[in-house]
Coordinates of C-alpha atoms and ligand atoms in Angstrom, one line a residue:
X1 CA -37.1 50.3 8.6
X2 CA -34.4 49.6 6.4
X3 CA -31.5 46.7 6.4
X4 CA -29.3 49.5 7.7
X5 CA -31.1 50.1 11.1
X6 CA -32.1 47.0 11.7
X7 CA -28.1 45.7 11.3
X8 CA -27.2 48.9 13.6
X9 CA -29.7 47.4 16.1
X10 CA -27.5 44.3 16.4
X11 CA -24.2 45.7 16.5
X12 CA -25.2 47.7 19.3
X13 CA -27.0 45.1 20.9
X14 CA -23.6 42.7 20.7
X15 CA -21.5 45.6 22.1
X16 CA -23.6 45.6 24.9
X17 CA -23.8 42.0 25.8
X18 CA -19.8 42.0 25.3
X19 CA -19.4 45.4 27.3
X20 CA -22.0 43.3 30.1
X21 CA -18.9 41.0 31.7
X22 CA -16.1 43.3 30.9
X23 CA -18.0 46.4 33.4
X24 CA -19.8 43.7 35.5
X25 CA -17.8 41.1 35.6
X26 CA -20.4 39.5 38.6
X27 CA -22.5 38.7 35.8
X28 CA -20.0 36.0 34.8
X29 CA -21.4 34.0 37.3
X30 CA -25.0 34.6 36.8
X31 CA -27.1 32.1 34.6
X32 CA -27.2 32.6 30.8
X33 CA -30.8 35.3 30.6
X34 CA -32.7 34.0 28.1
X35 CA -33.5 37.8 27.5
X36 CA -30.4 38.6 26.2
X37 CA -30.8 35.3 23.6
X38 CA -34.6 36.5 22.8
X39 CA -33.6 40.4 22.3
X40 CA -31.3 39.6 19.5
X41 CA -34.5 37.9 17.4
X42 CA -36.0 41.7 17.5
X43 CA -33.6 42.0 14.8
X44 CA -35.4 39.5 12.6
X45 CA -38.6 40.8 13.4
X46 CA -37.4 44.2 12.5
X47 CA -36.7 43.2 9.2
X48 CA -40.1 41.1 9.1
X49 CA -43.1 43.4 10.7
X50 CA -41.2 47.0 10.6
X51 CA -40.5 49.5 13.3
X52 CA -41.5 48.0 16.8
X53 CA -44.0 50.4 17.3
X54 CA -46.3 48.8 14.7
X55 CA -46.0 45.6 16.4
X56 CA -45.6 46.2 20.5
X57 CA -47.7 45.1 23.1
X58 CA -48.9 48.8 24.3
X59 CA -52.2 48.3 22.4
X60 CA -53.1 45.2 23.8
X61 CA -52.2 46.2 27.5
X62 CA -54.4 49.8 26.6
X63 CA -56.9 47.3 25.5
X64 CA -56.9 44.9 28.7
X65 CA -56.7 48.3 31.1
X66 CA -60.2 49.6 29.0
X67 CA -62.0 46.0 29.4
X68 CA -61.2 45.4 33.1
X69 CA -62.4 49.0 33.7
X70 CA -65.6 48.5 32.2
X71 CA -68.7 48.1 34.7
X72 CA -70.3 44.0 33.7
X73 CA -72.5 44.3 37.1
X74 CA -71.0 40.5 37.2
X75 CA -71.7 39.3 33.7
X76 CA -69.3 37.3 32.7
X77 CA -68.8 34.5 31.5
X78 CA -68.2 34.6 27.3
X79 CA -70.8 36.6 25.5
X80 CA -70.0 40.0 26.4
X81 CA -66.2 39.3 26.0
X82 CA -66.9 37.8 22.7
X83 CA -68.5 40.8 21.2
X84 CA -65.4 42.7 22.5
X85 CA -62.7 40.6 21.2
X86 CA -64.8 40.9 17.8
X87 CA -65.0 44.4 17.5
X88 CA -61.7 45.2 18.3
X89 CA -60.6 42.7 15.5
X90 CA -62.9 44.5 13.2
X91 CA -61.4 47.5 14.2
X92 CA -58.1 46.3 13.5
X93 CA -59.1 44.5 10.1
X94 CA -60.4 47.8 8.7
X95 CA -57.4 49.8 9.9
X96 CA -55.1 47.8 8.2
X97 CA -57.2 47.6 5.2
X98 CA -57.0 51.4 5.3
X99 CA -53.1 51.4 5.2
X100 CA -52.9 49.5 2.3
X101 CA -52.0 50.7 -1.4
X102 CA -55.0 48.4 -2.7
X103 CA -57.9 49.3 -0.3
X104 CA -60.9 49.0 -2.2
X105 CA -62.9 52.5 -2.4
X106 CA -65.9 52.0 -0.7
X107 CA -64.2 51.2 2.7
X108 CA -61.8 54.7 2.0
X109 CA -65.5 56.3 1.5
X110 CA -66.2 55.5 4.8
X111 CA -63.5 56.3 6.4
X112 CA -64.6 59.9 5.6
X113 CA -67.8 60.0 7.6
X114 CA -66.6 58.1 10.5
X115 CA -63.7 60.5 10.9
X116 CA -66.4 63.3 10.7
X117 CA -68.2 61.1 13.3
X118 CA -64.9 60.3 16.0
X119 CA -62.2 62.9 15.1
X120 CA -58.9 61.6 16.3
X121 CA -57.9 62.4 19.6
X122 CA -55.5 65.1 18.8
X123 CA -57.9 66.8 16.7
X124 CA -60.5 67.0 19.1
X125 CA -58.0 68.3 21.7
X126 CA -56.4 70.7 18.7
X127 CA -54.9 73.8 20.8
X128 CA -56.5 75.7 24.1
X129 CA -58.4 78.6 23.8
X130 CA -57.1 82.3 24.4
X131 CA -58.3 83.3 27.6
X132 CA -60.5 85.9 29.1
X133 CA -58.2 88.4 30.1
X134 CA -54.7 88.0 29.3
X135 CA -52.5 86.2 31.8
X136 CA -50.0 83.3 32.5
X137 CA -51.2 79.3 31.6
X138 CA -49.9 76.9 33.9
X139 CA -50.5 74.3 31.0
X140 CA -51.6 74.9 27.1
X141 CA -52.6 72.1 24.6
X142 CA -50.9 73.1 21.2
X143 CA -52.2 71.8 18.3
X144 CA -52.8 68.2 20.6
X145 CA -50.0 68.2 22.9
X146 CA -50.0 69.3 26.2
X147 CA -47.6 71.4 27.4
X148 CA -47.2 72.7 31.3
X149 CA -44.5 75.5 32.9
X150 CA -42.0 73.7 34.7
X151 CA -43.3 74.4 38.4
X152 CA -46.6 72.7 37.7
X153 CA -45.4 69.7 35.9
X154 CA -42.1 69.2 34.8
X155 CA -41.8 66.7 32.8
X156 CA -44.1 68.4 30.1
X157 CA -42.5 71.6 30.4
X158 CA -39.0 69.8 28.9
X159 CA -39.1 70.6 25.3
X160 CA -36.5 70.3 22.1
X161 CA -37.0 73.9 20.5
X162 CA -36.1 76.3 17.9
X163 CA -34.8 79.6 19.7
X164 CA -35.3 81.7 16.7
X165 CA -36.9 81.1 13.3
X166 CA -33.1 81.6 11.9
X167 CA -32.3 78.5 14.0
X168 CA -30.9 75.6 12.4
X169 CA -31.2 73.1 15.1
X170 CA -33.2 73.0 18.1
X171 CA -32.0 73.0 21.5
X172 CA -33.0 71.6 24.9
X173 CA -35.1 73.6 27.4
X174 CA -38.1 73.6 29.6
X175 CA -40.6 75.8 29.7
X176 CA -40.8 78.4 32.4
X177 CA -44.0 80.3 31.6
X178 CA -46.8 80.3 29.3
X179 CA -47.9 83.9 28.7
X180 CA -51.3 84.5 27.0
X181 CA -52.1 88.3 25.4
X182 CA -55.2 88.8 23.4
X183 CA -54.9 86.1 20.6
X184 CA -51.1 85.3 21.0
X185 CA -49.1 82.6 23.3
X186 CA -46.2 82.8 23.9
X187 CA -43.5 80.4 25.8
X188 CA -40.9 81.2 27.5
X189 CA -38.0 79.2 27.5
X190 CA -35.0 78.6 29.8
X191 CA -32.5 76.5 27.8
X192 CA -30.2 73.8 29.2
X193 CA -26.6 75.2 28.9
X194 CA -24.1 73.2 26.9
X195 CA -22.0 70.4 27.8
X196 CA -18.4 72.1 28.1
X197 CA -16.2 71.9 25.7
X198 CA -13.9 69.0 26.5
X199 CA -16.7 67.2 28.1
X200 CA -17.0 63.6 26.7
X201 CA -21.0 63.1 25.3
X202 CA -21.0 58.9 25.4
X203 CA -24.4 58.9 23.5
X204 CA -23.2 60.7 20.1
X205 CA -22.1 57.4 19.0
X206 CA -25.5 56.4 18.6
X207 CA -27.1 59.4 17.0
X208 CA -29.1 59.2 15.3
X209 CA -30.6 56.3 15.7
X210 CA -30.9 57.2 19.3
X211 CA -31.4 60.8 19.3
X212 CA -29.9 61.7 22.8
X213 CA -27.8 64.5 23.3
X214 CA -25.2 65.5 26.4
X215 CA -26.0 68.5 28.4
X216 CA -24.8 70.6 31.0
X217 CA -26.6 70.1 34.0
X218 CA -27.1 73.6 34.5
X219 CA -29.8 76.3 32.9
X220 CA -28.8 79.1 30.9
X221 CA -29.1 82.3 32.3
X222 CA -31.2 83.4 29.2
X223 CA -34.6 82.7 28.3
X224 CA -36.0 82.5 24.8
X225 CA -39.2 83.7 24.0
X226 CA -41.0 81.8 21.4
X227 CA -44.4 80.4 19.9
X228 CA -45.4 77.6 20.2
X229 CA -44.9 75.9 16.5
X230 CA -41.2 76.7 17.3
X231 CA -41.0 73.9 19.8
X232 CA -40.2 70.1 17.8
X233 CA -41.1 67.9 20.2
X234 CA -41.3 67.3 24.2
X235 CA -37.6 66.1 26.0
X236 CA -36.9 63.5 28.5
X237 CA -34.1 64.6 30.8
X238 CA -31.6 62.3 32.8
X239 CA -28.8 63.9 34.9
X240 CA -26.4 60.7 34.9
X241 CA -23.5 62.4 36.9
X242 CA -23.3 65.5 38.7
X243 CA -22.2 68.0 35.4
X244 CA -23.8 65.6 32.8
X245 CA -27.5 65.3 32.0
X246 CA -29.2 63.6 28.5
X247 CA -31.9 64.7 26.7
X248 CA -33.9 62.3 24.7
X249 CA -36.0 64.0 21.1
X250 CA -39.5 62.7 22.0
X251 CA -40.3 63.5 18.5
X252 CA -43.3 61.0 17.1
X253 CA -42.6 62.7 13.7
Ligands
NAG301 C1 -50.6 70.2 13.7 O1 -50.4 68.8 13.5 C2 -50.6 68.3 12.2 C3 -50.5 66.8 12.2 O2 -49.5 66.4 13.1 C4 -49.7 69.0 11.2 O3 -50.0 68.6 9.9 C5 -49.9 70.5 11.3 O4 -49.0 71.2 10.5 C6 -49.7 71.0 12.7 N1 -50.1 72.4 12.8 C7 -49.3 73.4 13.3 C8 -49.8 74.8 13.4 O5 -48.1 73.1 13.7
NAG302 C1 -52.0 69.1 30.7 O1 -51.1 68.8 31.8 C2 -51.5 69.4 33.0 C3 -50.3 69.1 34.0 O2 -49.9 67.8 34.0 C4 -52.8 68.7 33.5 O3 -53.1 69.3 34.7 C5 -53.8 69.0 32.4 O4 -55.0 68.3 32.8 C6 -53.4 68.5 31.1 N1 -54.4 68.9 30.1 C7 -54.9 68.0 29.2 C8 -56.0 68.5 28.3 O5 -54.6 66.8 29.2
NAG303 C1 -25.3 82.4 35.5 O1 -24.9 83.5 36.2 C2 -24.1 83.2 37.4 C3 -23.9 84.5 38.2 O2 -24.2 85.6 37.5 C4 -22.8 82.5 37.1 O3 -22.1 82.1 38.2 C5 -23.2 81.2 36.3 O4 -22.0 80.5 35.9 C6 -24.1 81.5 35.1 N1 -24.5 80.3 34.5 C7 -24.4 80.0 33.2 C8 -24.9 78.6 32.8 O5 -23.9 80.7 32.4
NAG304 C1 -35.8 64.2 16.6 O1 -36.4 63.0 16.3 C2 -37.1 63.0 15.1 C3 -37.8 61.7 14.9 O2 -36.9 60.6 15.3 C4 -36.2 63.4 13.9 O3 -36.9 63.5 12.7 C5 -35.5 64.7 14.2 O4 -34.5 65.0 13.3 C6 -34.8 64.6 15.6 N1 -34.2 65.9 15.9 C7 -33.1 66.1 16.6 C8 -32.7 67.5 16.9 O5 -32.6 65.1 17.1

């Protein structure tokens, strides 16, 4: 995170609330949100605790969804949800003791055997096997993400990809088929077709720091066929008017 971000955050933020009356003016009338008010402190906190991802709520709800789906036969009542809450601290104590520069040596000696022990998740899934006798996938795990042709699951099969290993910049496509010969995978790609020129793309004033580009909403009439290190990162598509769809870089990197 850096000052620069964070201030971007709250000029954007103020263009919105200001934008909010001008293109709804109904909401003139509505009470003040206390929302809107509470938003703006995710500035401060920005500039306090880091990116929002070290500091959002997702762990604690995964947390709540894996303790209400664990079988108590009735026991409740304080003990067993004591040792819970415990561990999970200690969990959390010796992962953040891990991330720091000053983390004394015997806990990093640890870390090495219980990584042997519980391999991160990714690494366990690592990338599907060649099959039998070569043939299509209808979904193939590369190198821990999961990755489907677009007529089982759609929303995996959107990708961000290189088209060629000359390729500067990826492009947006989804994934038609997944073709497996011998050893080798290969995906093949129908790409979105670009926004026309003279089409107006409203998100490239916030690139990057929201890293959404305007399509057409049309496919090319080409594929690409590529492997599948070429592709950066899973897309989310949005076709917001009837030429016009976005494409949001899913990239965790
Ligand atoms: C697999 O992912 C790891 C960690 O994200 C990365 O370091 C590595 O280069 C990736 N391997 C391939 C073949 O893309
Ligand atoms: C990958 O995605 C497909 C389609 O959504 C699903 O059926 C499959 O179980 C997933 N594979 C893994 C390993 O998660
Ligand atoms: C694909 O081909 C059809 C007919 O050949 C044409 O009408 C259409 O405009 C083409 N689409 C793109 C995106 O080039
Ligand atoms: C996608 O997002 C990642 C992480 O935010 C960034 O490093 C990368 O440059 C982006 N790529 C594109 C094409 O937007």
């Amino acid at each position: 995170m850096t000052v620069e971000r964070a201030t971007t955050y709250h000029n954007f933020l103020k263009s919105w609330v200001e934008g909010l009356t001008v293109h709804h003016p109904h909401t003139l009338n509505h009470a003040k949100r206390p929302n809107v008010h509470v938003v703006f402190h995710i500035y401060d906190f920005l500039l306090l605790f880091g990116p929002v991802i070290s500091w959002w709520c997702f762990p604690f709800e995964r947390i709540i969804g894996f303790l209400q789906k664990i079988n108590t036969a009735n026991h409740i009542g304080g003990e067993l949800e004591g040792t819970l809450t415990k561990s999970f601290l200690r969990g959390a104590n010796l992962r953040r003791w891990l991330r720091r520069s000053d983390c004394p040596e015997i806990i990093k000696q640890f870390k090495a055997i219980f990584d042997r022990a519980f391999a991160p998740q990714s690494e366990r899934a690592g990338t599907s096997p060649p099959l039998v006798r070569d043939s299509n996938h209808a979904h193939y795990m590369f190198n821990g993400t999961n990755f489907s042709c677009a007529l089982m699951h759609l929303g995996n099969s959107l990708v961000l990809y290189y088209p060629s290993t000359s390729a500067s910049e990826p492009i947006a496509g989804s994934i038609e088929k997944i073709i497996s010969r011998g050893d080798k995978t290969s995906f093949i790609i129908r790409c979105q077709a670009p926004l026309p020129t003279g089409q107006f793309d409203p998100f490239l004033r916030y690139y990057p720091y929201f890293p959404a580009q305007t399509y057409s909403t049309k496919m090319q009439n080409t594929t690409d066929t590529v492997h599948p290190s070429m592709i950066l990162s899973h897309g989310a598509r949005f076709e917001f008017s009837e030429d016009r769809a976005v494409v949001l870089n899913l990239s965790r990197s």
